[in-house]
Coordinates of C-alpha atoms and ligand atoms in Angstrom, one line a residue:
M220 CA 158.3 109.9 19.7
A221 CA 157.1 107.8 22.5
T222 CA 159.6 108.2 25.2
M223 CA 162.4 105.4 25.5
E224 CA 161.7 104.0 28.6
S225 CA 157.5 104.1 27.6
L226 CA 158.9 101.8 24.9
I227 CA 161.1 99.2 27.0
V228 CA 157.6 98.9 29.5
T229 CA 155.8 98.1 26.4
V230 CA 157.9 95.3 25.5
N231 CA 158.2 94.1 29.2
R232 CA 154.5 94.1 29.3
I233 CA 154.3 92.0 25.6
Q234 CA 157.0 89.5 26.8
R235 CA 154.6 89.0 30.3
A236 CA 151.6 88.3 27.9
C237 CA 153.4 86.0 26.4
T238 CA 154.4 84.0 29.4
V239 CA 150.4 84.8 30.2
L240 CA 149.5 83.1 27.3
G241 CA 151.8 80.4 26.5
D242 CA 154.3 81.7 24.0
H243 CA 157.4 80.8 24.4
G244 CA 158.5 80.5 21.0
G245 CA 159.8 77.2 19.7
D246 CA 158.2 74.6 17.9
T247 CA 154.4 75.1 18.0
N248 CA 153.1 75.5 14.8
L249 CA 151.8 79.6 15.9
P250 CA 153.0 82.7 14.9
T251 CA 155.4 83.8 17.8
L252 CA 155.4 87.2 19.2
W253 CA 158.2 86.6 21.7
E254 CA 160.6 85.6 19.1
A255 CA 160.2 88.9 17.6
L256 CA 160.9 90.5 20.7
P257 CA 163.9 92.0 21.5
S258 CA 165.7 90.8 24.9
V259 CA 169.1 90.7 26.3
V260 CA 170.4 87.2 27.2
V261 CA 173.1 86.4 29.6
V262 CA 175.2 83.5 27.9
G263 CA 178.3 81.9 29.7
G264 CA 179.7 78.8 31.1
Q265 CA 179.1 77.6 34.3
S266 CA 180.8 79.7 37.5
S267 CA 181.5 82.5 34.6
G268 CA 179.9 85.0 37.2
K269 CA 176.7 85.3 35.1
S270 CA 174.5 85.3 38.3
S271 CA 177.0 87.6 40.0
V272 CA 177.1 90.3 36.7
L273 CA 173.0 90.3 36.9
E274 CA 172.5 90.9 40.8
S275 CA 175.3 93.4 40.5
I276 CA 173.0 95.2 37.6
V277 CA 169.7 94.7 40.0
G278 CA 172.3 95.9 43.1
R279 CA 170.6 93.3 45.1
D280 CA 171.4 89.4 46.0
F281 CA 168.4 87.2 45.1
L282 CA 169.7 84.5 42.9
P283 CA 170.0 81.0 43.8
R284 CA 173.3 79.9 44.4
G285 CA 174.7 76.2 44.9
S286 CA 176.9 73.9 43.0
G287 CA 176.0 72.1 39.8
I288 CA 173.1 73.6 37.0
V289 CA 171.6 75.9 39.3
T290 CA 169.1 77.7 36.6
R291 CA 167.6 74.8 34.9
R292 CA 164.9 77.6 33.3
P293 CA 165.3 80.7 31.8
L294 CA 164.6 83.2 34.0
V295 CA 163.4 86.5 32.6
L296 CA 163.9 89.5 35.0
Q297 CA 162.5 92.4 33.8
L298 CA 163.8 95.6 35.6
H299 CA 161.2 98.5 36.4
K300 CA 163.5 101.9 37.6
T301 CA 160.5 104.0 40.2
E302 CA 161.1 107.1 41.4
R303 CA 163.5 107.8 44.3
G304 CA 162.5 107.0 48.1
L305 CA 160.0 104.1 47.3
Q306 CA 160.2 100.5 48.5
E307 CA 161.8 98.0 46.4
Y308 CA 160.5 94.5 46.0
G309 CA 159.9 92.0 43.2
E310 CA 157.1 90.5 42.0
F311 CA 156.4 87.1 40.2
L312 CA 154.0 86.6 37.2
H313 CA 152.9 83.4 38.8
L314 CA 152.2 84.9 42.1
P315 CA 150.9 88.2 40.8
K316 CA 149.5 89.9 43.8
K317 CA 152.4 89.3 46.2
K318 CA 155.4 91.9 46.2
F319 CA 158.7 90.6 47.9
T320 CA 160.3 93.0 49.5
D321 CA 163.0 90.4 51.4
F322 CA 165.4 89.3 48.4
S323 CA 165.9 85.7 50.3
M324 CA 162.5 84.9 50.0
V325 CA 162.8 85.8 46.1
R326 CA 165.8 83.7 45.6
K327 CA 163.6 80.7 47.6
E328 CA 161.0 81.4 45.3
I329 CA 163.1 81.1 42.0
Q330 CA 164.6 77.2 43.5
D331 CA 160.6 76.6 44.1
E332 CA 159.7 77.5 41.1
T333 CA 162.0 76.1 39.2
D334 CA 161.5 72.4 41.2
R335 CA 157.6 73.1 40.4
M336 CA 158.2 72.4 36.7
T337 CA 161.2 70.5 36.6
G338 CA 160.5 68.6 39.8
K339 CA 163.8 67.5 42.0
S340 CA 165.2 65.7 38.7
K341 CA 167.6 68.4 38.4
Q342 CA 166.0 68.5 34.5
I343 CA 165.8 71.8 32.7
S344 CA 162.4 73.6 31.3
P345 CA 162.3 75.9 28.0
V346 CA 159.2 77.6 30.4
P347 CA 160.9 81.1 31.8
I348 CA 160.3 82.6 35.2
H349 CA 159.1 86.0 35.6
L350 CA 160.7 88.5 38.4
S351 CA 159.5 92.2 37.9
I352 CA 162.0 94.1 40.1
Y353 CA 160.8 97.3 40.9
S354 CA 163.5 99.7 42.3
P355 CA 164.9 103.4 42.0
N356 CA 167.9 102.3 41.8
V357 CA 167.7 100.4 38.0
V358 CA 167.4 101.3 35.1
N359 CA 164.8 100.0 32.8
L360 CA 166.2 96.6 31.4
T361 CA 165.0 93.3 30.5
L362 CA 167.8 90.5 30.7
I363 CA 166.9 87.0 30.6
D364 CA 169.1 84.3 32.4
L365 CA 169.9 80.7 30.9
P366 CA 171.5 77.4 32.3
G367 CA 175.6 77.9 32.4
L368 CA 177.3 75.7 29.5
T369 CA 178.6 72.9 30.7
K370 CA 181.0 69.7 29.5
V371 CA 179.4 67.4 31.8
A372 CA 176.6 66.6 33.8
V373 CA 176.6 66.0 37.6
E374 CA 175.6 63.2 39.5
G375 CA 171.5 62.6 39.3
Q376 CA 171.4 64.2 36.1
P377 CA 170.5 62.5 32.8
E378 CA 174.0 62.4 30.4
S379 CA 171.8 64.4 27.7
I380 CA 171.6 67.6 29.7
V381 CA 174.7 69.0 28.6
Q382 CA 173.2 69.0 24.8
D383 CA 169.8 69.9 26.0
I384 CA 170.9 73.3 27.8
E385 CA 173.2 74.3 24.4
I386 CA 170.1 73.6 22.5
M387 CA 168.2 75.7 24.7
V388 CA 170.6 78.7 24.7
R389 CA 171.1 78.6 21.2
S390 CA 167.3 78.9 20.5
Y391 CA 167.6 82.1 22.7
V392 CA 170.7 83.2 21.2
E393 CA 170.1 82.7 17.7
K394 CA 166.9 84.7 17.2
P395 CA 168.2 88.0 14.9
N396 CA 166.5 90.0 17.9
C397 CA 168.7 88.8 20.8
I398 CA 171.0 91.0 22.3
I399 CA 174.1 88.6 23.7
L400 CA 175.8 89.5 26.9
A401 CA 178.4 87.2 26.5
I402 CA 180.3 86.2 29.8
T403 CA 183.6 85.3 30.3
P404 CA 185.8 84.7 33.1
A405 CA 189.2 87.2 33.0
N406 CA 191.3 84.5 35.0
Q407 CA 190.2 81.9 31.9
D408 CA 191.7 81.7 28.4
I409 CA 189.3 83.7 25.7
A410 CA 189.9 81.4 23.3
T411 CA 188.2 78.6 25.5
S412 CA 184.9 80.6 26.4
D413 CA 182.6 78.9 25.7
A414 CA 180.1 82.2 25.7
M415 CA 182.5 83.9 23.1
K416 CA 182.5 80.7 20.8
L417 CA 178.7 80.6 20.6
S418 CA 178.3 83.9 20.1
R419 CA 180.4 83.9 17.1
E420 CA 179.0 81.2 15.9
V421 CA 175.6 82.8 15.8
D422 CA 176.8 86.4 15.5
P423 CA 180.0 86.2 13.1
T424 CA 179.7 90.2 12.8
G425 CA 179.7 90.6 16.6
E426 CA 176.7 93.2 16.1
R427 CA 174.6 91.9 18.8
T428 CA 177.3 90.6 21.4
F429 CA 177.9 92.8 24.0
G430 CA 181.9 90.7 25.4
V431 CA 182.5 91.0 29.4
L432 CA 185.2 90.1 31.5
T433 CA 184.7 89.0 34.9
K434 CA 187.0 88.3 37.8
L435 CA 189.6 91.0 36.2
D436 CA 190.6 91.1 40.1
L437 CA 191.7 87.4 39.9
M438 CA 194.3 87.7 36.9
D439 CA 198.0 86.6 37.5
K440 CA 199.9 89.1 38.6
G441 CA 201.6 90.8 35.7
T442 CA 198.9 90.0 33.2
N443 CA 196.0 92.0 32.4
A444 CA 193.2 92.1 30.0
I445 CA 193.6 95.6 28.5
D446 CA 194.1 94.1 24.4
V447 CA 190.3 91.8 25.1
L448 CA 189.0 95.4 26.8
E449 CA 190.6 97.9 24.3
G450 CA 188.4 95.4 21.4
R451 CA 192.1 94.1 19.9
A452 CA 191.8 90.8 20.6
Y453 CA 188.2 90.0 20.3
P454 CA 187.1 92.8 18.3
L455 CA 183.1 93.3 18.7
Q456 CA 181.1 96.2 17.2
H457 CA 180.3 97.1 20.7
P458 CA 183.1 98.0 23.1
W459 CA 183.9 95.3 26.0
V460 CA 182.6 95.9 29.2
G461 CA 184.9 94.2 32.3
I462 CA 183.5 93.4 35.4
V463 CA 184.6 93.2 39.2
N464 CA 181.8 91.0 41.1
R465 CA 182.0 89.5 44.4
S466 CA 184.6 87.4 45.1
Q467 CA 183.1 83.8 47.0
A468 CA 185.0 85.4 50.4
D469 CA 183.0 88.7 49.8
I470 CA 179.8 86.7 50.0
K471 CA 180.7 84.9 52.6
K472 CA 181.3 87.8 54.6
N473 CA 177.8 89.3 53.8
V474 CA 179.6 92.4 51.8
D475 CA 176.2 94.1 50.2
M476 CA 176.1 95.3 46.8
I477 CA 176.2 98.9 47.9
A478 CA 179.7 98.3 49.1
S479 CA 180.5 96.2 46.0
R480 CA 179.6 98.8 43.5
R481 CA 181.7 101.1 45.5
K482 CA 184.3 98.7 45.2
E483 CA 184.0 97.5 42.2
R484 CA 184.6 101.7 41.0
E485 CA 187.7 101.9 43.1
F486 CA 188.8 99.1 41.6
F487 CA 188.8 100.5 38.1
A488 CA 189.7 103.9 39.2
S489 CA 193.1 102.8 41.5
S490 CA 194.1 100.9 38.2
P491 CA 197.0 101.5 36.6
D492 CA 195.7 99.0 34.2
Y493 CA 192.5 100.4 33.7
G494 CA 192.3 103.7 35.1
H495 CA 192.2 105.6 31.3
L496 CA 188.9 102.9 30.8
A497 CA 187.4 103.6 34.5
S498 CA 184.3 105.8 33.1
K499 CA 183.4 102.7 30.5
M500 CA 183.7 99.8 33.0
G501 CA 181.8 98.2 36.2
S502 CA 178.6 96.7 36.0
E503 CA 176.9 100.2 36.5
Y504 CA 178.1 101.4 33.6
L505 CA 176.6 98.1 32.0
A506 CA 173.4 98.4 32.9
K507 CA 173.5 102.0 31.4
V508 CA 175.1 100.8 28.0
L509 CA 172.3 97.8 27.8
S510 CA 169.2 99.6 28.6
K511 CA 170.3 102.1 25.9
H512 CA 171.1 99.8 22.9
L513 CA 167.9 98.2 24.2
E514 CA 165.7 100.9 23.5
S515 CA 167.3 101.8 20.1
V516 CA 166.7 98.2 19.3
I517 CA 163.1 98.3 20.0
R518 CA 162.8 101.7 18.3
A519 CA 164.3 100.1 15.4
R520 CA 162.1 97.0 15.6
L521 CA 158.9 98.3 16.0
P522 CA 157.2 98.9 12.9
G523 CA 158.3 95.6 11.7
I524 CA 157.0 94.0 15.0
T525 CA 153.8 96.0 14.2
S526 CA 153.0 94.7 10.9
L527 CA 153.7 91.2 12.2
I528 CA 151.6 91.9 14.7
N529 CA 148.9 93.0 12.1
K530 CA 149.6 89.9 9.9
S531 CA 149.2 87.2 12.3
I532 CA 146.1 88.3 13.9
E533 CA 144.6 88.0 10.4
E534 CA 146.0 84.5 9.9
L535 CA 144.4 83.6 13.7
E536 CA 141.3 85.3 12.6
A537 CA 141.0 83.2 9.4
E538 CA 142.1 80.1 11.0
L539 CA 139.5 80.3 13.8
S540 CA 136.6 81.4 11.5
H541 CA 137.6 77.6 9.4
L542 CA 137.8 76.0 12.6
G543 CA 134.2 77.2 14.0
R544 CA 132.8 78.5 16.8
S545 CA 133.6 76.6 20.2
V546 CA 130.7 74.5 21.1
A547 CA 129.2 75.9 24.3
V548 CA 129.0 74.6 27.8
D549 CA 125.3 74.5 29.1
A550 CA 122.9 72.0 28.0
G551 CA 119.9 74.9 26.6
A552 CA 123.0 76.2 23.9
Q553 CA 123.9 73.0 23.2
L554 CA 120.4 71.8 21.9
Y555 CA 120.4 75.2 20.0
T556 CA 123.3 74.2 19.0
I557 CA 122.6 70.7 17.5
L558 CA 119.2 71.8 16.3
E559 CA 120.5 74.7 13.8
L560 CA 123.4 71.9 12.6
C561 CA 120.2 69.4 12.5
R562 CA 118.5 72.4 10.3
A563 CA 121.4 73.3 8.0
F564 CA 121.6 69.4 7.2
D565 CA 117.8 69.4 6.4
R566 CA 118.2 72.4 4.5
I567 CA 120.3 70.9 2.4
F568 CA 118.7 67.9 1.9
K569 CA 115.6 69.7 1.0
E570 CA 117.8 71.5 -1.8
H571 CA 118.6 68.3 -3.1
L572 CA 114.9 67.0 -3.6
D573 CA 113.9 70.7 -4.8
G574 CA 116.6 70.7 -7.8
G575 CA 118.6 73.8 -6.2
R576 CA 121.4 70.4 -5.3
P577 CA 121.1 67.5 -8.3
G578 CA 119.1 64.3 -7.0
G579 CA 115.9 65.2 -7.6
D580 CA 115.4 65.0 -10.8
R581 CA 116.3 60.8 -10.4
I582 CA 113.2 59.8 -8.5
Y583 CA 111.2 61.5 -11.6
E584 CA 113.3 59.0 -13.5
V585 CA 112.0 56.1 -11.6
F586 CA 108.2 57.3 -12.3
D587 CA 109.2 58.4 -16.0
H588 CA 111.2 55.4 -17.0
Q589 CA 112.0 52.7 -14.4
L590 CA 108.1 52.2 -13.7
P591 CA 107.0 52.2 -17.2
A592 CA 109.0 50.0 -18.2
A593 CA 109.0 47.3 -15.8
L594 CA 105.0 47.4 -16.1
R595 CA 106.2 46.9 -19.9
K596 CA 107.8 43.6 -19.1
L597 CA 105.6 42.3 -16.7
P598 CA 104.9 38.5 -18.4
F599 CA 101.0 38.9 -19.4
D600 CA 101.8 37.0 -22.8
R601 CA 102.9 33.7 -21.2
H602 CA 99.6 34.4 -18.3
L603 CA 97.2 34.9 -21.2
S604 CA 98.4 32.5 -23.9
L605 CA 96.0 30.3 -25.2
Q606 CA 96.7 27.5 -23.4
N607 CA 96.9 29.0 -19.9
I608 CA 93.3 30.4 -20.6
R609 CA 92.0 27.4 -21.6
K610 CA 93.3 25.6 -18.4
V611 CA 91.9 28.6 -15.8
V612 CA 88.6 29.1 -17.6
S613 CA 88.3 25.3 -17.5
E614 CA 89.2 24.8 -13.9
A615 CA 87.0 28.0 -13.2
D616 CA 84.2 25.9 -14.5
G617 CA 84.3 22.8 -12.6
Y618 CA 82.4 19.9 -13.7
Q619 CA 79.6 22.4 -15.5
P620 CA 81.5 24.2 -18.1
H621 CA 80.0 28.1 -18.8
L622 CA 76.9 28.5 -20.2
I623 CA 77.2 32.0 -21.9
A624 CA 80.2 34.1 -20.7
P625 CA 83.1 32.7 -18.3
E626 CA 82.4 34.9 -15.5
Q627 CA 84.7 32.9 -12.7
G628 CA 87.2 32.4 -15.5
Y629 CA 87.6 36.0 -16.0
R630 CA 88.3 36.7 -12.5
R631 CA 90.7 34.6 -12.1
L632 CA 92.8 35.3 -15.2
I633 CA 92.5 39.0 -14.2
D634 CA 93.3 38.3 -10.9
G635 CA 96.4 36.7 -12.1
A636 CA 97.4 39.2 -14.1
L637 CA 96.9 42.2 -11.5
N638 CA 99.2 40.0 -9.0
C639 CA 102.0 40.9 -11.3
F640 CA 101.7 44.7 -10.7
R641 CA 102.9 43.9 -7.3
G642 CA 106.4 43.7 -8.4
P643 CA 107.0 46.7 -10.1
A644 CA 104.7 48.5 -6.8
E645 CA 107.4 47.3 -4.5
A646 CA 110.5 48.5 -6.6
S647 CA 109.6 51.7 -7.3
V648 CA 109.4 52.2 -3.7
D649 CA 112.5 50.4 -3.3
A650 CA 114.3 52.5 -6.4
V651 CA 113.1 55.9 -4.8
H652 CA 114.2 54.9 -0.8
F653 CA 117.5 54.0 -2.0
L654 CA 118.0 57.3 -4.0
L655 CA 116.6 59.3 -0.8
K656 CA 119.3 58.0 1.4
E657 CA 122.1 58.6 -1.0
L658 CA 120.7 62.5 -1.3
V659 CA 120.6 61.9 2.8
R660 CA 124.6 60.5 2.3
R661 CA 125.5 63.2 0.5
S662 CA 123.2 66.0 2.6
I663 CA 125.3 65.1 5.1
A664 CA 128.8 65.1 3.7
E665 CA 128.1 68.5 2.3
T666 CA 126.9 70.0 5.6
Q667 CA 130.4 72.1 6.1
E668 CA 129.3 72.5 9.9
L669 CA 128.2 69.3 10.9
K670 CA 131.9 68.4 9.5
R671 CA 133.8 69.2 13.4
F672 CA 131.1 66.7 15.0
P673 CA 131.4 63.0 13.8
T674 CA 129.3 61.6 16.4
L675 CA 126.2 63.8 15.5
Q676 CA 127.0 63.4 11.6
A677 CA 126.5 59.6 12.3
E678 CA 123.2 60.0 14.8
I679 CA 122.0 61.9 12.1
A680 CA 122.6 59.6 9.7
A681 CA 121.0 57.0 11.7
A682 CA 117.8 58.9 12.6
A683 CA 117.2 59.6 8.9
S684 CA 117.8 56.3 7.5
E685 CA 115.4 54.9 10.3
A686 CA 112.9 57.6 9.2
L687 CA 113.3 56.4 5.2
E688 CA 112.5 52.9 6.6
R689 CA 109.5 53.5 8.4
F690 CA 108.5 56.2 5.3
R691 CA 108.7 52.9 2.8
E692 CA 107.2 50.6 4.9
E693 CA 104.1 52.6 4.8
S694 CA 104.7 53.1 1.1
K695 CA 104.6 49.8 0.4
K696 CA 101.6 49.3 2.3
T697 CA 100.2 52.1 0.1
T698 CA 101.1 51.2 -3.4
L699 CA 100.5 47.0 -2.5
R700 CA 96.9 48.3 -1.3
M701 CA 95.8 50.0 -4.6
V702 CA 96.7 47.0 -6.8
D703 CA 94.7 44.6 -4.0
M704 CA 91.9 47.7 -4.9
E705 CA 92.1 47.0 -8.3
S706 CA 91.8 43.3 -7.7
S707 CA 88.7 43.4 -5.2
Y708 CA 86.5 45.4 -7.6
L709 CA 86.9 45.3 -11.0
T710 CA 85.5 48.0 -13.2
V711 CA 81.9 47.0 -14.4
D712 CA 81.8 49.3 -17.4
F713 CA 84.4 48.0 -19.0
F714 CA 82.9 44.5 -19.1
R715 CA 79.2 45.8 -20.5
K716 CA 80.6 48.1 -23.1
L717 CA 82.7 45.3 -24.6
P718 CA 80.6 43.3 -27.6
Q719 CA 78.6 40.8 -26.7
E720 CA 79.6 37.0 -28.4
V721 CA 76.5 35.5 -28.7
E722 CA 74.7 38.6 -30.3
K723 CA 77.3 38.5 -32.4
G724 CA 77.3 35.2 -33.8
G725 CA 73.1 35.1 -34.7
N726 CA 73.1 31.2 -34.5
P727 CA 72.9 29.6 -31.0
T728 CA 73.7 26.0 -32.2
S729 CA 77.2 27.2 -33.8
S730 CA 77.9 29.6 -31.1
S731 CA 77.6 27.2 -28.5
V732 CA 80.1 25.3 -30.9
D733 CA 82.4 28.3 -30.9
R734 CA 81.9 28.8 -27.3
Y735 CA 84.8 25.8 -27.0
A736 CA 86.6 26.8 -30.0
E737 CA 90.3 28.3 -30.3
S738 CA 88.3 31.8 -30.6
H739 CA 86.5 32.1 -28.1
F740 CA 89.5 31.7 -25.5
R741 CA 91.5 34.0 -28.0
R742 CA 88.4 36.6 -27.5
I743 CA 88.6 36.0 -23.8
G744 CA 92.7 37.0 -23.9
S745 CA 92.2 39.7 -25.7
N746 CA 89.5 41.4 -23.6
V747 CA 91.6 40.3 -20.4
Y748 CA 94.5 41.9 -21.9
S749 CA 92.8 45.2 -22.4
Y750 CA 91.5 44.9 -19.3
V751 CA 94.9 44.8 -17.6
G752 CA 96.3 47.2 -20.3
M753 CA 93.9 50.0 -18.4
V754 CA 95.1 48.8 -15.0
S755 CA 98.6 49.4 -16.0
D756 CA 98.0 52.9 -17.2
T757 CA 96.2 53.8 -14.1
L758 CA 98.6 52.5 -11.5
R759 CA 101.7 53.6 -13.5
N760 CA 100.3 57.2 -12.6
T761 CA 98.9 56.5 -9.0
I762 CA 102.1 54.5 -7.8
P763 CA 104.3 57.5 -8.1
K764 CA 101.4 59.8 -6.4
A765 CA 102.0 56.9 -3.4
V766 CA 105.4 57.4 -3.4
V767 CA 105.7 60.6 -3.4
Y768 CA 103.1 61.0 -0.9
C769 CA 104.1 58.5 1.6
Q770 CA 108.1 58.8 0.7
V771 CA 109.5 62.0 -0.6
R772 CA 106.7 64.4 0.9
E773 CA 107.6 62.8 4.4
A774 CA 111.2 63.1 3.8
K775 CA 111.1 66.8 3.4
Q776 CA 108.2 67.5 6.6
S777 CA 109.3 64.8 9.0
L778 CA 112.3 63.1 8.1
L779 CA 114.0 64.5 11.5
D780 CA 111.4 64.8 13.7
H781 CA 111.7 61.4 15.9
F782 CA 115.5 62.5 16.2
Y783 CA 114.1 66.3 17.4
I784 CA 111.9 64.0 19.8
Q785 CA 114.5 62.0 21.4
L786 CA 116.7 64.8 21.4
G787 CA 114.6 66.6 23.7
K788 CA 114.6 63.9 26.1
K789 CA 118.1 64.0 26.7
E790 CA 120.5 65.2 29.4
G791 CA 123.1 67.8 29.5
K792 CA 125.6 65.0 29.6
Q793 CA 124.1 63.0 26.5
L794 CA 124.0 66.5 24.6
A795 CA 127.6 67.0 25.3
Q796 CA 128.5 63.7 23.9
L797 CA 126.7 64.4 20.8
L798 CA 128.7 67.2 20.3
D799 CA 131.7 65.9 21.3
E800 CA 134.7 67.4 18.3
D801 CA 137.6 66.0 17.4
P802 CA 140.0 67.1 20.3
A803 CA 142.7 68.0 18.0
L804 CA 141.2 70.5 16.6
M805 CA 139.3 71.6 20.0
E806 CA 142.9 71.8 21.0
R807 CA 144.2 73.5 18.4
R808 CA 141.0 76.2 18.6
Q809 CA 142.1 76.7 21.8
Q810 CA 145.9 77.5 21.2
C811 CA 144.6 79.9 18.3
V812 CA 142.3 81.6 20.5
K813 CA 145.3 82.8 23.2
R814 CA 147.3 83.3 20.9
L815 CA 145.0 85.7 19.3
E816 CA 144.7 87.4 22.4
L817 CA 148.4 88.1 22.8
Y818 CA 148.7 89.5 19.6
K819 CA 145.6 91.9 20.0
S820 CA 146.6 92.5 24.0
A821 CA 150.3 93.2 22.0
R822 CA 148.5 95.6 20.0
D823 CA 146.6 98.0 22.4
E824 CA 150.2 98.1 24.2
I825 CA 152.2 99.4 20.9
D826 CA 148.7 101.3 19.7
S827 CA 148.9 103.0 23.5
V828 CA 152.5 103.7 23.3
L829 CA 152.4 105.6 19.4
W830 CA 149.8 107.5 20.3
A831 CA 151.1 108.9 23.6
R832 CA 153.7 110.6 21.0
Ligands
GTP209 N1 186.7 87.7 42.7 C1 185.8 87.5 42.1 N2 185.0 86.8 42.2 C2 184.3 86.2 41.6 C3 184.0 87.2 40.4 N3 183.0 87.0 39.7 C4 182.0 85.6 40.0 N4 182.7 85.6 40.8 C5 182.7 84.3 42.2 O1 182.5 83.3 41.5 C6 181.9 82.3 41.5 C7 180.8 82.1 40.8 O2 180.2 83.6 40.3 P1 178.7 82.9 40.2 O3 177.9 84.3 40.1 O4 177.9 82.2 40.6 O5 178.6 82.3 38.2 P2 177.6 81.8 37.1 O6 178.5 81.6 36.3 O7 176.4 82.9 38.2 O8 177.6 80.4 37.7 P3 176.9 79.1 37.3 O9 175.0 79.8 37.6 O10 177.3 78.3 38.6 O11 176.4 78.8 36.1 C8 181.4 82.9 42.9 O12 182.0 82.6 43.7 C9 181.4 84.4 42.7 O13 181.7 85.1 44.2 C10 184.4 88.7 40.0 O14 184.6 89.7 39.2 N5 185.7 88.7 41.5

């Protein structure tokens, strides 16, 4: 088994890591290690002697003194026993390279650091100050000093401070891992002790509470605290410890700690009331008892802490992978990230077209269904009504009616009919355009990696939509040109193969009469009709080819080409703007990363003591 000492040292290190990485327990919705670590917390009313007890455990004067609420931030005091003969020094976590050998400077630094966080406003703050003291005269122990419980705010302090202090103190003592050092002055009615009241509430069985009676020397003549110290008046699981600290007069006279400890020992040894308890009284004894107890608590909790650490690491890693990697800071890496994201989108878009995902089939539906239906619905019947044929043909003839066949009339009728094909051609282009747009929208929504980057998402959508618009223009030009080409040169063969009316009749006189009869125009109509039908068959096949060539194929091959060119011209700052994540998400990731770092270092710390068995 790892030595007891190394266990406390391990927990000390983890506690410091907690402060460095911002884990003070409390309200963030992150797992907290701080709250799982056992610690000894000093609780008491103002002027109950808390600071005096801490100082005599350490054997040094180093805590701020003054009127009002002096302790306004938790002070995590870690005591490290060093080899005999080595110099004592203090070291703050926020000033890691500075060794304080002058303990009056330690006091000043505690005051200054308190003010740095709370301002001069005398507010309180839950962010702890970490002080390590290295000395041959201490036992390994971690103590947390908290603001004294009070009933009234003093000048310059907000009314809420009374409650704020209680909330802060409670937040520590409520933790099941907290060992409560409840300080009560013996010259006061214990029934009114703030420390005992609070500890009773949070630890009714007294398992976690060490009762400490201070100011035994100040009790009225003829009275003593034997009933309390022997555990009868206020029974706790652990024995009560009586203490005699320096009086105000001693402090003024600069009585040092060594002398004061000696005085305390003498007090108990020579006391008629407490002499029989002398070996179990005093601040040195208290320090040893606490250290031993803290070690055993840590040992008992270690397996629980280890499994908590492993579980939290898993949770944090899962959350981080869900949040995605953090965004790179240099322009090159940012450009790379953007291109990766674009490619991810493009891949999904192509899958939609190629059939890996749904949607591409609807384009075929346009060609197979919508276009033929639109072609069928074209109003050729109206255009080729007998009446219209007669009108168009006569107009084309002018003052000289046609002699054999109405060449001009045919051309005009065919032109008019072919013109109708423009509608379905354009409609096919538009229908495919809207389908492509919809696929872009869906593909963006389906690109998980893009979700974090709303700006880039909008830019890709805009670039894709602009590209699709260009493809649509091109596709319209091409399909309409195909319709125009049909008008510009008619298929000669078709007309050559038509049976000649003149020859059929056999009689020139009767046929010249026929030329203006209804059947003549009907025949013209039916010829034009079947010519237009032939063109319609052709276009039904060629319009899809043009649309796919100009729109679908282009979208697949070069949807974001323009965007890529623009990206290449962008500066670092503009690239960063494209990757501006949701700030809440960035913040969360940062918190998770820090917390994960904490848990991993804690795991390493614990592993190293376990391996040292
Ligand atoms: N005679 C005597 N005086 C004591 C004893 N303990 C504390 N005092 C005096 O009581 C006063 C208050 O002691 P502190 O240790 O400052 O008490 P505290 O609880 O830290 O006070 P705050 O930080 O103001 O809440 C000081 O003047 C001490 O000298 C004791 O056991 N005997």
